[in-house]
């Protein structure tokens, strides 16, 4: 049995449980919002919003009057509780979160 591949595999396996801790620490400074229809699941930038927020009838029509920047291509602003969330229409990914005024 070769010792080097065995040690490499053990080292790799030992570091895997630590990865979620590093990822959650890096995301703790980001804005998040709790969508009322998602059973209090917090949404952060990069998460997938519920499908109902991809539809045009959920979009904020007058984003400029609400002090929001222009939506990116294939996206729109929606209101979730006391936040505005920029959702990509094609896949539902949250692109930005801003508090409502």
Coordinates of C-alpha atoms in Angstrom, one line a residue:
X1 CA 0.0 0.0 0.0
X2 CA 1.3 3.4 -0.9
X3 CA 1.4 5.8 2.0
X4 CA 1.3 9.2 0.1
X5 CA -2.1 8.6 -1.7
X6 CA -3.6 7.3 1.6
X7 CA -2.5 10.4 3.5
X8 CA -3.7 12.7 0.7
X9 CA -7.1 11.1 0.8
X10 CA -7.3 11.3 4.6
X11 CA -6.4 15.0 4.6
X12 CA -8.9 15.8 1.9
X13 CA -11.7 13.9 3.7
X14 CA -10.8 15.7 7.0
X15 CA -11.2 19.2 5.4
X16 CA -14.6 18.6 3.8
X17 CA -16.6 19.2 7.0
X18 CA -15.0 22.6 7.5
X19 CA -16.1 24.0 4.1
X20 CA -19.7 25.0 5.2
X21 CA -18.3 26.9 8.1
X22 CA -16.1 29.0 5.8
X23 CA -19.0 29.7 3.4
X24 CA -21.4 30.7 6.1
X25 CA -18.9 33.1 7.7
X26 CA -18.3 34.8 4.3
X27 CA -22.0 35.3 3.7
X28 CA -22.8 36.7 7.2
X29 CA -22.2 40.4 6.1
X30 CA -24.6 40.2 3.2
X31 CA -28.2 41.6 3.2
X32 CA -30.9 39.0 3.4
X33 CA -34.7 39.0 3.3
X34 CA -37.3 36.5 4.5
X35 CA -40.0 35.9 1.9
X36 CA -43.3 35.4 3.7
X37 CA -44.4 32.6 1.3
X38 CA -41.3 30.5 1.8
X39 CA -41.9 29.4 5.4
X40 CA -39.5 32.0 6.8
X41 CA -36.6 30.8 4.6
X42 CA -34.0 33.6 4.3
X43 CA -33.0 34.6 0.8
X44 CA -29.6 36.0 0.1
X45 CA -27.9 37.3 -3.1
X46 CA -27.3 34.2 -5.2
X47 CA -30.2 32.2 -3.8
X48 CA -33.1 31.1 -5.9
X49 CA -36.3 33.0 -5.2
X50 CA -39.7 31.2 -5.3
X51 CA -41.1 30.8 -8.8
X52 CA -43.9 33.3 -8.1
X53 CA -41.4 36.1 -8.1
X54 CA -40.2 35.4 -11.6
X55 CA -43.6 36.3 -13.0
X56 CA -44.2 39.8 -14.4
X57 CA -47.3 40.4 -12.3
X58 CA -45.1 40.3 -9.1
X59 CA -42.7 43.0 -10.4
X60 CA -42.5 46.6 -9.1
X61 CA -43.6 48.7 -12.1
X62 CA -42.2 52.0 -11.1
X63 CA -38.8 51.1 -9.8
X64 CA -37.4 54.6 -10.4
X65 CA -40.0 56.2 -8.1
X66 CA -39.0 53.8 -5.4
X67 CA -35.4 54.9 -5.6
X68 CA -34.2 51.6 -7.1
X69 CA -31.5 51.3 -9.8
X70 CA -32.6 50.1 -13.3
X71 CA -33.0 46.3 -13.4
X72 CA -30.4 44.3 -15.2
X73 CA -31.3 42.6 -18.5
X74 CA -33.8 39.7 -18.0
X75 CA -34.6 40.8 -14.4
X76 CA -37.1 42.8 -12.4
X77 CA -37.6 44.2 -8.9
X78 CA -40.2 42.6 -6.6
X79 CA -41.3 43.5 -3.1
X80 CA -40.8 40.9 -0.4
X81 CA -42.0 42.2 2.9
X82 CA -40.0 45.4 3.8
X83 CA -37.3 44.8 1.1
X84 CA -37.1 45.1 -2.7
X85 CA -35.4 42.1 -4.4
X86 CA -33.9 42.1 -7.9
X87 CA -34.8 38.7 -9.3
X88 CA -33.5 37.3 -12.6
X89 CA -36.6 36.3 -14.6
X90 CA -35.0 33.3 -16.4
X91 CA -33.8 31.3 -13.4
X92 CA -35.1 33.1 -10.3
X93 CA -31.7 34.0 -8.9
X94 CA -31.6 36.9 -6.4
X95 CA -29.3 39.5 -7.8
X96 CA -29.7 42.3 -5.2
X97 CA -31.6 43.1 -2.0
X98 CA -32.4 46.7 -0.9
X99 CA -34.6 47.8 2.1
X100 CA -37.8 49.5 1.2
X101 CA -38.1 53.2 2.2

